[in-house]
């Protein structure tokens, strides 16, 4: 099977503290990442805090380019499941849904055709037409999740999922994710929860010290991860 | 029933509950003991004999079991379980012929009892008669369609014989009838794993954890597969914001939404669009026209024809200058060309100027200035102003992220430009040798064009206007290219 996105020996470094009076220093977020994302799979990305997972997601979604190596996208739309991408608090949920949907790559008409679905899924009722500033945090998250769910890209990137709203909606959101994962949607999932990765992913990649340390069956990768954690402790 | 001796005993259902509990927990030792005790109270009840025997078989005490069963065979010859449990013991003792003997009788006497067929199937499997075992197991399912046990046996039979496909089929049947039984999902997942179909296995496990409708798209799965193959075509359109029309639509939508959002902030909302230039005009009129007495004839008209185009330019530039930094939360989450941000500010401030221009026309009309044949020149003048504004605003916006200090210079620079553009004085008032240099400032030149049309009732210098138009257009193209080159630089600059 041909991968949808390929990363070859990718490195990213950030500039730090550089200005007129101080020497630039660099911080290497990623040193050498090799991985493929195949269509229809659910790929888990494991790694400790600060191991460069967010940078990796930005690379995959094409927001930044690497300093070294190559990221090849074979023509797939990728978007980050960001729960509140660019919400304008003064606009209604309806208007925010249109713009947010357009940001995620759909045309205005495509979004408009799906507005009913978004409203229904979000369970906001008539609040959908009220300004987002009147929403509770949970309601905002619900709206954001609903938009991303219904305007679904070819490759969905999920960073630490699903603390969405109340218990009921959280379950619903998780269920939807499960359905998506099941329905040939390509998903890249970043999670701290070992259980979640083991349960949901077809494959996992371990990122440690900026290097794609291991990849393969989630259970095997989790074993390697735990081993590494133990080593670090001692 | 409930009186068996002098002391009154509870109903047997109640009493047996105690022993059944142990059976359920598969604590066979306790079960054997409890049935033993219960038999003292209910010796005429077959369960106390048969269940006790089963418990003993399970603990491996075949001798004791045999004793109990032989008693049962005498006492309750018509009880179907007497035969089946005898067979069960025989199977356990590997006396298959004896077992078959009991089961033959059972099949003859109790063809309606599930146990008969369950045990027959077990026995047939033991002696390696797979076809027979399957047949009996099927019979068991037919016998009691409302019990899951026979279906489980039926599927497990296939599992033990490594007939995974068949097993999957049978587990599916079980799930259909008893959707709440976990075994139907978990064991089916095992079968799928044996078939090397991990995706299907995961689906089954997830269905058990969430709910079964996850399996409903089972049949759609093939359809979906073909959909993903086609989706190449769709995804090309979907891919980012590469197409220009998509980008323009996005800019337009965002500008409109921003305007809608702004009007939430203040009570007078849209009225401010018109009120603001009027207040500016009032101030300049007060200072220059009234206090300094520099106005000259028809000063309000002169002031407004300069002020309104200037405010358009000024607002567009100042609102764009910081737009990329202001939009960084979006830029870091969505793959979006950064030129979108200054252009949105530009469209937004331009739209706000439309009512102001209408106000200008109304004002001119009040002062008896009506459209003349020369007014067509407004079209190229406005076009050049738009091009110039785009060039200027997007250039400033492009530089600010790299040199944030520029944000402090932009207002100062604009103020300087304002004083150099002759908004509240006529350029003819400055020394003649400076006048041509003064008009080198494109903004000053544009304002003069407006005034030529509105006040002088003549055509502006169209040739110079044309050069400015070309110059601005070339700058715009150059900037578009620069933005393209810098597309992936901006997110990095904003992060660092």
XYZ file of C-alpha atoms in Angstrom:
730
model
C 0.000 0.000 0.000
C 1.209 3.487 -0.813
C 1.510 5.872 2.111
C -0.439 9.156 2.071
C 2.264 11.042 3.915
C 5.921 10.165 4.219
C 8.489 11.684 6.544
C 12.116 11.012 5.706
C 14.873 11.868 8.150
C 13.050 15.010 9.198
C 14.633 17.534 11.544
C 13.279 20.797 12.934
C 15.138 23.304 15.034
C 13.851 26.498 16.543
C 15.731 29.690 17.018
C 15.925 30.908 20.549
C 16.806 34.225 22.131
C 18.139 35.692 18.942
C 18.210 39.457 18.760
C 20.533 42.276 17.963
C 22.478 42.009 21.201
C 22.477 38.333 21.953
C 23.825 35.412 20.047
C 21.303 33.045 18.519
C 20.931 29.641 20.054
C 19.067 26.761 18.509
C 16.809 24.234 20.031
C 16.387 20.948 18.223
C 12.783 19.908 18.526
C 13.094 16.976 16.164
C 16.344 15.356 15.084
C 15.501 12.504 12.809
C 11.999 11.303 12.196
C 11.175 8.571 9.734
C 7.622 7.454 9.357
C 4.862 6.670 6.897
C 1.171 7.243 7.286
C -0.926 4.780 5.353
C -4.463 5.396 4.148
C -7.147 4.155 6.475
C -4.916 3.397 9.406
C -4.966 4.798 12.883
C -1.456 5.723 13.842
C -0.630 6.461 17.450
C 2.200 8.780 18.370
C 3.758 8.222 21.752
C 6.239 10.406 23.500
C 6.878 12.248 26.707
C 6.059 15.908 27.233
C 8.303 18.090 25.162
C 9.354 15.294 22.865
C 8.274 17.314 19.841
C 4.860 15.832 19.213
C 3.175 19.148 18.477
C 5.961 20.083 16.094
C 5.481 16.753 14.405
C 1.767 17.385 13.954
C 2.522 20.808 12.466
C 4.894 19.164 10.016
C 2.342 16.569 9.011
C -0.368 19.155 8.538
C 1.970 21.190 6.341
C 2.011 24.297 8.524
C 5.789 24.278 8.768
C 8.537 22.776 6.647
C 11.446 20.834 8.116
C 14.984 22.213 8.292
C 16.287 18.911 7.097
C 14.762 15.888 5.419
C 11.495 15.660 3.550
C 7.802 15.550 4.264
C 5.880 14.282 1.268
C 2.126 14.556 1.100
C 0.660 12.515 -1.729
C -2.341 14.762 -2.172
C -4.329 14.356 1.012
C -6.053 17.093 2.948
C -4.831 17.123 6.509
C -6.211 19.024 9.409
C -5.691 19.222 13.083
C -8.709 18.514 15.214
C -8.384 21.799 17.013
C -11.391 22.216 19.113
C -11.791 25.950 18.739
C -9.806 26.982 15.698
C -10.207 30.703 15.328
C -13.553 31.185 16.992
C -14.711 34.772 17.084
C -16.541 35.185 20.379
C -18.807 37.883 19.002
C -20.131 35.746 16.189
C -22.832 33.160 16.477
C -22.016 29.479 16.513
C -23.537 29.359 13.047
C -21.118 31.942 11.597
C -18.159 30.466 13.401
C -19.044 27.066 12.011
C -19.022 28.442 8.471
C -15.645 30.081 8.837
C -14.101 27.253 10.784
C -15.313 24.780 8.191
C -13.840 26.896 5.410
C -10.554 27.062 7.291
C -10.505 23.306 7.362
C -10.590 23.262 3.601
C -14.257 22.958 2.697
C -15.954 25.420 0.400
C -18.573 27.726 1.795
C -21.329 25.806 0.085
C -20.071 22.493 1.418
C -20.118 23.881 4.932
C -23.516 25.456 4.478
C -24.946 22.126 3.364
C -23.700 20.575 6.544
C -24.732 23.268 8.996
C -27.841 21.424 10.078
C -25.788 18.365 10.751
C -23.297 20.392 12.773
C -26.032 22.042 14.790
C -27.655 18.741 15.496
C -24.465 16.958 16.409
C -23.313 19.739 18.710
C -26.608 19.563 20.613
C -26.523 23.320 20.993
C -30.138 23.793 19.921
C -31.013 27.458 19.522
C -27.764 28.444 21.178
C -26.267 27.735 17.781
C -27.488 31.180 16.725
C -26.222 32.981 19.821
C -22.776 34.612 20.032
C -20.065 32.191 21.067
C -19.052 34.509 23.922
C -22.229 33.443 25.718
C -21.189 29.777 25.535
C -19.717 27.761 28.335
C -16.318 26.159 27.761
C -18.019 22.845 27.211
C -20.361 24.271 24.611
C -17.471 25.802 22.694
C -15.615 22.536 22.698
C -18.746 20.784 21.508
C -19.159 23.190 18.631
C -15.509 22.832 17.665
C -15.613 19.081 17.787
C -18.807 18.949 15.762
C -17.348 21.090 12.987
C -14.182 19.041 12.724
C -16.132 15.824 12.849
C -18.525 16.683 10.115
C -16.088 18.523 7.836
C -13.742 15.642 7.854
C -10.380 15.805 6.102
C -8.543 12.862 4.519
C -6.131 12.727 7.403
C -7.339 13.798 10.806
C -4.751 14.745 13.404
C -5.826 14.514 16.997
C -3.780 15.935 19.821
C -4.707 14.682 23.293
C -8.331 14.055 22.612
C -11.639 14.271 23.883
C -11.990 16.163 27.038
C -15.026 17.562 25.328
C -17.860 18.908 27.401
C -19.842 16.850 29.834
C -19.750 13.122 30.369
C -22.508 12.483 27.891
C -20.899 14.455 25.070
C -17.501 13.061 25.876
C -18.812 9.581 25.380
C -20.485 10.626 22.158
C -17.290 12.279 20.907
C -15.256 9.218 21.758
C -17.762 7.043 19.988
C -17.615 9.201 16.895
C -13.854 8.946 16.907
C -14.140 5.212 17.190
C -16.519 5.164 14.262
C -14.204 7.314 12.199
C -11.264 5.132 13.037
C -13.316 2.182 11.954
C -14.544 3.745 8.736
C -11.286 3.957 6.798
C -10.602 7.459 8.071
C -6.877 8.016 8.391
C -6.176 9.214 11.895
C -2.993 10.273 13.619
C -3.554 10.219 17.330
C -1.262 11.765 19.902
C -2.081 10.556 23.341
C -0.563 10.025 26.738
C -3.004 7.283 27.461
C -1.333 3.975 26.755
C -4.659 2.291 26.966
C -6.163 4.516 24.328
C -3.277 3.876 21.946
C -3.397 0.150 22.507
C -7.126 0.049 22.042
C -7.554 2.296 19.041
C -4.391 2.215 16.976
C -3.294 -0.119 14.223
C 0.260 1.045 14.569
C 2.250 3.257 16.867
C 5.404 5.342 16.607
C 7.517 6.254 19.592
C 9.212 9.648 19.507
C 11.973 10.085 22.025
C 14.778 12.624 22.095
C 13.587 13.870 18.719
C 14.070 10.532 17.037
C 11.443 8.116 15.818
C 12.611 5.460 18.165
C 10.335 2.563 17.393
C 7.344 1.815 15.259
C 5.055 -1.106 14.695
C 2.410 -2.970 16.633
C 1.091 -0.703 19.401
C 1.667 -3.296 22.095
C 5.301 -3.768 21.131
C 5.911 -0.044 20.899
C 4.297 0.497 24.276
C 6.655 -2.080 25.747
C 9.645 -0.240 24.305
C 8.234 3.035 25.616
C 7.887 1.715 29.133
C 11.372 0.294 28.980
C 12.720 3.691 27.946
C 10.831 5.387 30.738
C 12.331 2.981 33.249
C 15.811 3.632 31.894
C 15.358 7.362 32.206
C 14.302 7.023 35.806
C 17.383 5.095 36.841
C -43.554 -29.215 48.507
C -42.194 -27.028 51.193
C -42.830 -29.359 54.099
C -40.570 -32.324 54.065
C -40.065 -32.903 57.733
C -41.414 -31.674 60.981
C -39.651 -28.345 60.645
C -40.988 -26.188 57.892
C -38.498 -25.714 55.077
C -38.439 -22.736 52.726
C -39.560 -23.114 49.126
C -36.952 -25.123 47.254
C -36.326 -22.310 44.759
C -35.281 -20.098 47.622
C -33.151 -22.698 49.292
C -31.470 -23.793 46.071
C -30.450 -20.220 45.365
C -27.699 -20.766 47.910
C -26.210 -23.644 45.955
C -26.779 -22.106 42.563
C -24.705 -19.169 43.713
C -21.699 -21.450 44.105
C -22.405 -23.087 40.754
C -22.505 -19.693 39.107
C -19.180 -18.794 40.651
C -17.838 -22.165 39.557
C -16.816 -22.819 43.132
C -17.384 -26.535 42.726
C -16.222 -27.538 46.142
C -18.702 -25.233 47.813
C -21.372 -26.312 45.327
C -20.834 -29.978 46.120
C -21.079 -29.224 49.798
C -24.179 -27.079 49.504
C -26.061 -29.565 47.341
C -25.109 -32.233 49.813
C -26.672 -30.219 52.599
C -29.747 -29.400 50.556
C -30.261 -33.065 49.698
C -30.863 -33.756 53.381
C -33.837 -31.396 53.231
C -35.090 -32.098 49.717
C -34.134 -35.691 48.906
C -37.056 -36.099 46.522
C -35.876 -33.245 44.353
C -33.760 -34.446 41.408
C -31.627 -31.306 41.349
C -30.078 -32.141 44.719
C -28.792 -35.391 43.281
C -27.923 -34.304 39.786
C -26.331 -30.992 40.632
C -24.374 -32.573 43.402
C -23.116 -35.136 40.913
C -22.101 -32.392 38.492
C -20.216 -30.591 41.231
C -18.378 -33.785 42.074
C -17.550 -34.433 38.433
C -16.097 -30.960 38.205
C -13.958 -31.476 41.274
C -12.836 -34.837 39.882
C -14.531 -36.976 42.475
C -15.954 -39.407 39.909
C -16.695 -42.147 42.410
C -18.993 -39.988 44.474
C -20.623 -38.705 41.302
C -21.231 -42.204 40.030
C -22.950 -43.101 43.273
C -25.248 -40.097 43.077
C -26.038 -40.648 39.406
C -26.835 -44.313 39.802
C -29.277 -43.339 42.544
C -30.755 -40.701 40.268
C -31.147 -43.208 37.441
C -33.248 -45.373 39.743
C -35.227 -42.609 41.387
C -35.792 -40.283 38.437
C -35.521 -42.403 35.304
C -37.614 -39.928 33.325
C -35.610 -36.863 34.167
C -33.675 -35.974 31.013
C -30.658 -34.744 32.926
C -30.227 -38.097 34.611
C -29.119 -39.540 31.326
C -27.173 -36.556 30.105
C -25.246 -36.141 33.325
C -24.468 -39.831 33.371
C -23.097 -39.367 29.900
C -21.161 -36.337 31.083
C -19.477 -38.417 33.754
C -18.730 -41.141 31.246
C -17.154 -38.611 28.903
C -15.033 -37.319 31.713
C -13.965 -40.833 32.527
C -13.165 -41.310 28.837
C -15.721 -44.094 28.625
C -17.124 -42.914 25.370
C -19.114 -46.043 24.578
C -20.976 -45.834 27.873
C -21.614 -42.146 27.265
C -22.932 -42.828 23.806
C -25.220 -45.450 25.332
C -26.785 -42.977 27.721
C -27.076 -40.350 25.050
C -28.774 -42.705 22.618
C -31.404 -43.296 25.237
C -31.650 -39.591 25.918
C -32.080 -38.744 22.254
C -34.781 -41.333 22.057
C -36.621 -40.369 25.227
C -35.992 -36.615 25.440
C -35.466 -35.187 22.002
C -36.804 -31.828 23.194
C -34.278 -31.323 25.975
C -31.361 -29.049 25.163
C -29.057 -30.961 27.447
C -29.509 -34.079 25.334
C -28.091 -32.403 22.264
C -25.430 -30.405 24.051
C -23.995 -33.483 25.660
C -24.399 -35.518 22.472
C -22.381 -32.961 20.623
C -19.731 -32.953 23.324
C -19.506 -36.709 23.218
C -19.333 -36.839 19.434
C -16.531 -34.300 19.486
C -14.706 -36.351 22.086
C -14.681 -39.366 19.825
C -13.722 -37.262 16.852
C -16.979 -37.304 14.946
C -16.968 -33.687 13.911
C -19.928 -33.825 11.543
C -22.066 -35.520 14.193
C -20.976 -33.006 16.810
C -21.955 -30.132 14.547
C -25.273 -31.716 13.759
C -26.118 -32.245 17.436
C -25.014 -28.749 18.307
C -27.309 -27.344 15.639
C -30.138 -29.384 17.114
C -29.409 -27.899 20.525
C -29.729 -24.402 19.086
C -33.075 -25.269 17.525
C -34.257 -26.818 20.763
C -34.003 -23.663 22.788
C -33.567 -20.567 20.667
C -33.892 -18.386 23.759
C -30.794 -19.724 25.520
C -27.321 -18.531 24.571
C -25.541 -21.704 25.764
C -26.137 -23.852 22.680
C -25.052 -21.052 20.351
C -21.863 -20.564 22.320
C -21.154 -24.284 22.112
C -21.884 -24.215 18.407
C -19.384 -21.417 17.830
C -16.766 -22.780 20.200
C -16.948 -26.067 18.340
C -15.846 -24.257 15.209
C -13.165 -22.405 17.176
C -11.720 -25.648 18.554
C -11.574 -27.032 15.071
C -9.920 -23.872 13.750
C -12.792 -23.207 11.375
C -12.414 -19.466 11.961
C -14.689 -18.225 9.218
C -17.452 -20.497 10.389
C -16.839 -19.459 13.962
C -17.181 -15.778 13.010
C -20.461 -16.565 11.330
C -21.723 -18.381 14.410
C -20.607 -15.653 16.826
C -22.427 -13.179 14.675
C -25.585 -15.204 15.033
C -25.120 -15.215 18.788
C -24.612 -11.442 18.819
C -27.781 -10.986 16.830
C -29.813 -12.951 19.344
C -27.977 -11.876 22.489
C -26.339 -8.511 21.798
C -25.425 -8.008 25.443
C -23.239 -11.071 25.782
C -19.590 -10.081 25.774
C -18.409 -13.484 24.687
C -19.955 -12.961 21.252
C -17.590 -10.031 20.619
C -14.490 -11.136 22.420
C -14.311 -14.633 21.013
C -15.227 -13.382 17.546
C -12.332 -10.950 17.839
C -10.111 -13.926 18.677
C -11.323 -15.653 15.538
C -10.682 -12.537 13.462
C -7.172 -12.336 14.886
C -6.553 -15.928 13.876
C -7.649 -14.966 10.380
C -5.112 -12.145 10.500
C -7.759 -9.459 10.313
C -6.747 -7.116 13.165
C -9.028 -4.321 11.993
C -12.065 -6.519 12.264
C -10.894 -7.754 15.636
C -10.538 -4.204 16.929
C -13.956 -3.326 15.611
C -15.480 -6.204 17.551
C -13.734 -5.230 20.763
C -14.746 -1.599 20.337
C -18.317 -2.621 19.618
C -18.363 -4.441 22.908
C -16.940 -1.392 24.712
C -19.076 1.266 23.043
C -22.128 -0.052 21.327
C -23.050 -2.406 18.646
C -23.983 0.128 16.009
C -20.255 0.329 15.281
C -20.746 -3.010 13.613
C -23.660 -1.755 11.557
C -21.382 -0.185 9.005
C -19.944 -3.633 8.569
C -21.680 -3.944 5.255
C -20.768 -0.410 4.249
C -17.121 -1.086 4.825
C -16.527 -2.279 1.325
C -18.317 0.768 -0.008
C -16.106 2.967 2.105
C -13.040 1.277 0.853
C -13.898 2.187 -2.704
C -14.742 5.686 -1.546
C -11.259 6.196 -0.187
C -9.844 5.095 -3.475
C -11.862 7.721 -5.271
C -11.198 10.308 -2.645
C -7.941 11.232 -4.353
C -9.979 13.393 -6.670
C -11.956 15.028 -3.913
C -8.936 15.548 -1.751
C -7.117 17.474 -4.417
C -9.798 20.116 -4.222
C -9.791 19.829 -0.514
C -6.111 20.248 -0.244
C -5.292 23.298 1.816
C -6.138 26.671 0.366
C -4.138 26.497 -2.786
C -6.730 27.556 -5.306
C -7.103 31.289 -5.672
C -10.894 31.295 -5.693
C -10.966 29.346 -2.467
C -8.578 31.832 -0.948
C -10.599 34.814 -2.133
C -13.773 33.259 -0.781
C -12.102 32.733 2.550
C -10.832 36.326 2.663
C -14.224 37.685 1.738
C -16.038 35.557 4.297
C -13.612 36.486 7.049
C -13.859 40.201 6.265
C -17.647 40.092 6.384
C -17.614 38.101 9.607
C -15.159 40.534 11.159
C -17.426 43.448 10.306
C -20.339 41.606 11.817
C -18.272 40.889 14.901
C -17.106 44.487 15.312
C -20.581 45.845 15.487
C -21.072 43.963 18.743
C -18.553 46.129 20.518
C -20.291 49.460 20.513
C -23.755 50.893 20.804
C -23.690 52.949 17.627
C -21.943 50.209 15.618
C -22.298 51.031 11.929
C -23.037 54.704 12.615
C -19.393 55.119 13.642
C -18.262 54.391 10.132
C -19.740 57.726 9.087
C -19.408 59.537 12.379
C -15.670 59.110 12.587
C -14.669 60.974 9.387
C -17.205 63.675 10.245
C -15.579 64.234 13.643
C -12.145 64.349 12.007
C -13.444 66.867 9.567
C -14.950 68.968 12.330
C -11.604 69.051 14.169
C -9.576 70.021 11.108
C -12.147 72.586 10.165
C -12.028 74.062 13.650
C -8.225 74.257 13.687
C -7.329 75.160 10.149
C -10.438 76.830 8.827
C -11.557 78.692 11.910
C -8.652 79.220 14.306
C -5.814 79.589 11.782
C -8.006 81.110 9.087
C -6.113 79.073 6.443
C -9.121 77.426 4.914
C -9.983 79.503 1.986
C -13.069 79.176 -0.089
C -15.250 76.107 0.271
C -12.909 74.620 2.862
C -15.257 71.848 4.075
C -15.479 70.395 0.576
C -11.736 70.661 0.114
C -11.119 68.988 3.469
C -13.543 66.141 2.934
C -12.376 65.275 -0.599
C -8.884 64.775 0.819
C -9.757 63.339 4.194
C -12.026 60.525 3.070
C -9.646 58.880 0.553
C -6.810 59.379 3.032
C -8.673 57.680 5.875
C -9.356 54.731 3.638
C -5.646 54.348 2.920
C -4.596 55.001 6.487
C -7.036 52.557 8.052
C -6.191 49.806 5.605
C -2.471 50.130 6.253
C -2.665 50.475 10.011
C -5.094 47.586 10.454
C -3.065 45.296 8.179
C 0.291 46.054 9.698
C -0.123 43.813 12.707
C -2.516 41.334 11.114
C -0.119 38.404 10.725
C 0.905 38.509 14.358
C -2.711 38.914 15.411
C -3.625 35.876 13.340
C -0.884 33.639 14.681
C -3.186 31.308 16.570
C -4.782 30.462 13.234
C -1.541 30.371 11.328
C -0.154 27.786 13.729
C -3.165 25.525 13.511
C -4.225 25.657 9.900
C -2.171 25.396 6.758
C -2.984 28.897 5.519
C -1.020 31.383 3.390
C -0.214 34.377 5.566
C -1.178 36.896 2.877
C -4.759 36.157 3.874
C -4.402 38.230 7.019
C -3.446 41.645 5.555
C -5.942 41.130 2.737
C -8.766 40.479 5.174
C -7.960 43.726 6.995
C -7.842 45.497 3.681
C -11.183 44.207 2.446
C -12.675 44.948 5.824
C -11.555 48.574 5.909
C -12.488 49.066 2.273
C -16.023 47.852 2.849
C -16.339 50.313 5.687
C -15.444 53.136 3.331
C -18.352 52.506 0.969
C -20.945 54.355 3.084
C -18.381 57.059 3.737
C -17.942 57.623 0.020
C -21.702 57.812 -0.342
C -21.616 60.435 2.386
C -18.996 62.314 0.390
C -21.217 62.327 -2.689
C -24.158 63.545 -0.633
C -22.015 66.290 0.840
C -20.820 67.369 -2.602
C -24.372 67.398 -3.846
C -25.348 69.666 -0.928
C -22.628 72.032 -2.071
C -24.015 72.053 -5.585
C -21.272 69.849 -6.986
C -22.968 67.338 -9.253
C -21.506 64.585 -11.442
C -19.946 65.833 -14.623
C -18.465 64.177 -17.696
C -15.077 64.072 -15.979
C -16.256 61.833 -13.175
C -15.507 58.659 -15.114
C -11.891 59.285 -14.149
C -12.862 58.307 -10.600
C -12.766 54.710 -11.753
C -9.039 54.617 -12.603
C -8.253 56.808 -9.597
C -9.972 54.435 -7.206
C -8.401 51.425 -8.924
C -4.945 52.875 -8.517
C -5.676 53.688 -4.900
C -6.732 50.084 -4.287
C -3.547 48.763 -5.904
C -1.414 51.199 -3.983
C -3.099 50.328 -0.714
C -2.647 46.602 -1.302
C 1.015 47.086 -2.127
C 1.689 49.306 0.839
C -0.377 47.412 3.393
C 0.893 43.969 2.490
C 4.466 45.193 2.427
C 4.214 46.594 5.925
C 2.377 43.475 7.103
C 5.077 41.268 5.590
C 7.847 43.081 7.423
C 6.300 43.405 10.857
C 6.667 39.739 11.929
C 10.401 39.937 11.250
C 10.856 43.336 12.866
C 8.235 43.755 15.493
C 9.625 47.167 16.365
C 8.032 48.350 13.142
C 4.653 48.284 14.858
C 5.754 51.404 16.741
C 6.874 53.133 13.587
C 3.736 52.494 11.535
C 1.511 55.111 13.258
C 4.313 57.664 13.244
C 5.005 57.014 9.592
C 1.339 57.372 8.753
C 1.114 60.672 10.611
C 4.104 61.970 8.683
C 2.513 60.812 5.444
C -0.681 62.569 6.397
C 1.104 65.882 6.851
C 2.953 65.385 3.593
C -0.152 64.609 1.579
C -1.927 67.930 1.721
C -5.108 66.882 3.357
C -5.891 70.219 4.961
C -3.852 72.478 2.714
C -3.469 72.922 -1.014
C -0.075 71.875 -2.371
C -0.011 75.079 -4.380
C 0.526 76.886 -1.072
C 4.037 75.452 -0.702
C 7.042 76.979 -2.557
C 6.868 76.244 -6.282
C 10.230 74.487 -6.437
C 8.943 71.901 -3.946
C 5.623 71.271 -5.604
C 6.730 68.607 -8.097
C 8.670 66.816 -5.371
C 5.565 66.973 -3.201
C 3.544 65.233 -5.876
C 6.068 62.408 -6.003
C 4.282 61.168 -2.915
C 1.658 58.868 -4.430
C -0.862 59.609 -1.721
C -0.544 63.347 -2.258
C -0.853 62.759 -5.974
C -3.987 60.647 -5.563
C -5.646 63.223 -3.325
C -4.906 65.845 -5.941
C -6.578 63.602 -8.555
C -9.750 63.423 -6.444
C -9.761 67.177 -6.043
C -9.182 67.741 -9.738
C -12.289 65.732 -10.448
C -14.542 67.010 -7.660
C -13.488 70.625 -7.218
C -11.532 71.539 -10.349
C -14.064 69.748 -12.549
C -11.183 68.628 -14.770
C -9.402 65.405 -15.637
C -6.477 64.399 -13.409
C -2.979 63.701 -14.779
C -3.907 60.348 -16.275
C -0.427 59.521 -17.493
C 1.189 59.790 -14.075
C -1.787 57.960 -12.646
C -1.141 55.157 -15.142
C 2.493 54.903 -14.061
C 1.521 54.713 -10.432
C -0.995 52.040 -11.329
C 1.607 49.948 -13.123
C 4.149 50.487 -10.382
C 1.700 49.400 -7.694
C 0.567 46.363 -9.676
C 4.150 45.201 -10.185
C 4.819 45.673 -6.482
C 1.706 43.635 -5.669
C 2.902 40.784 -7.887
C 6.339 40.916 -6.335
C 4.822 40.821 -2.877
C 2.576 37.912 -3.776
C 5.687 36.040 -4.829
C 7.484 37.007 -1.642
C 4.555 35.797 0.447
C 4.614 32.524 -1.418
C 8.303 32.100 -0.754
C 7.866 33.008 2.891
C 4.782 30.892 3.438
C 6.462 28.374 5.716
C 8.753 30.937 7.250
C 6.001 32.895 8.961
C 4.753 30.105 11.246
C 8.337 29.487 12.318
C 8.998 33.170 12.927
C 5.853 33.422 15.017
C 6.756 30.363 17.066
C 10.292 31.429 17.795
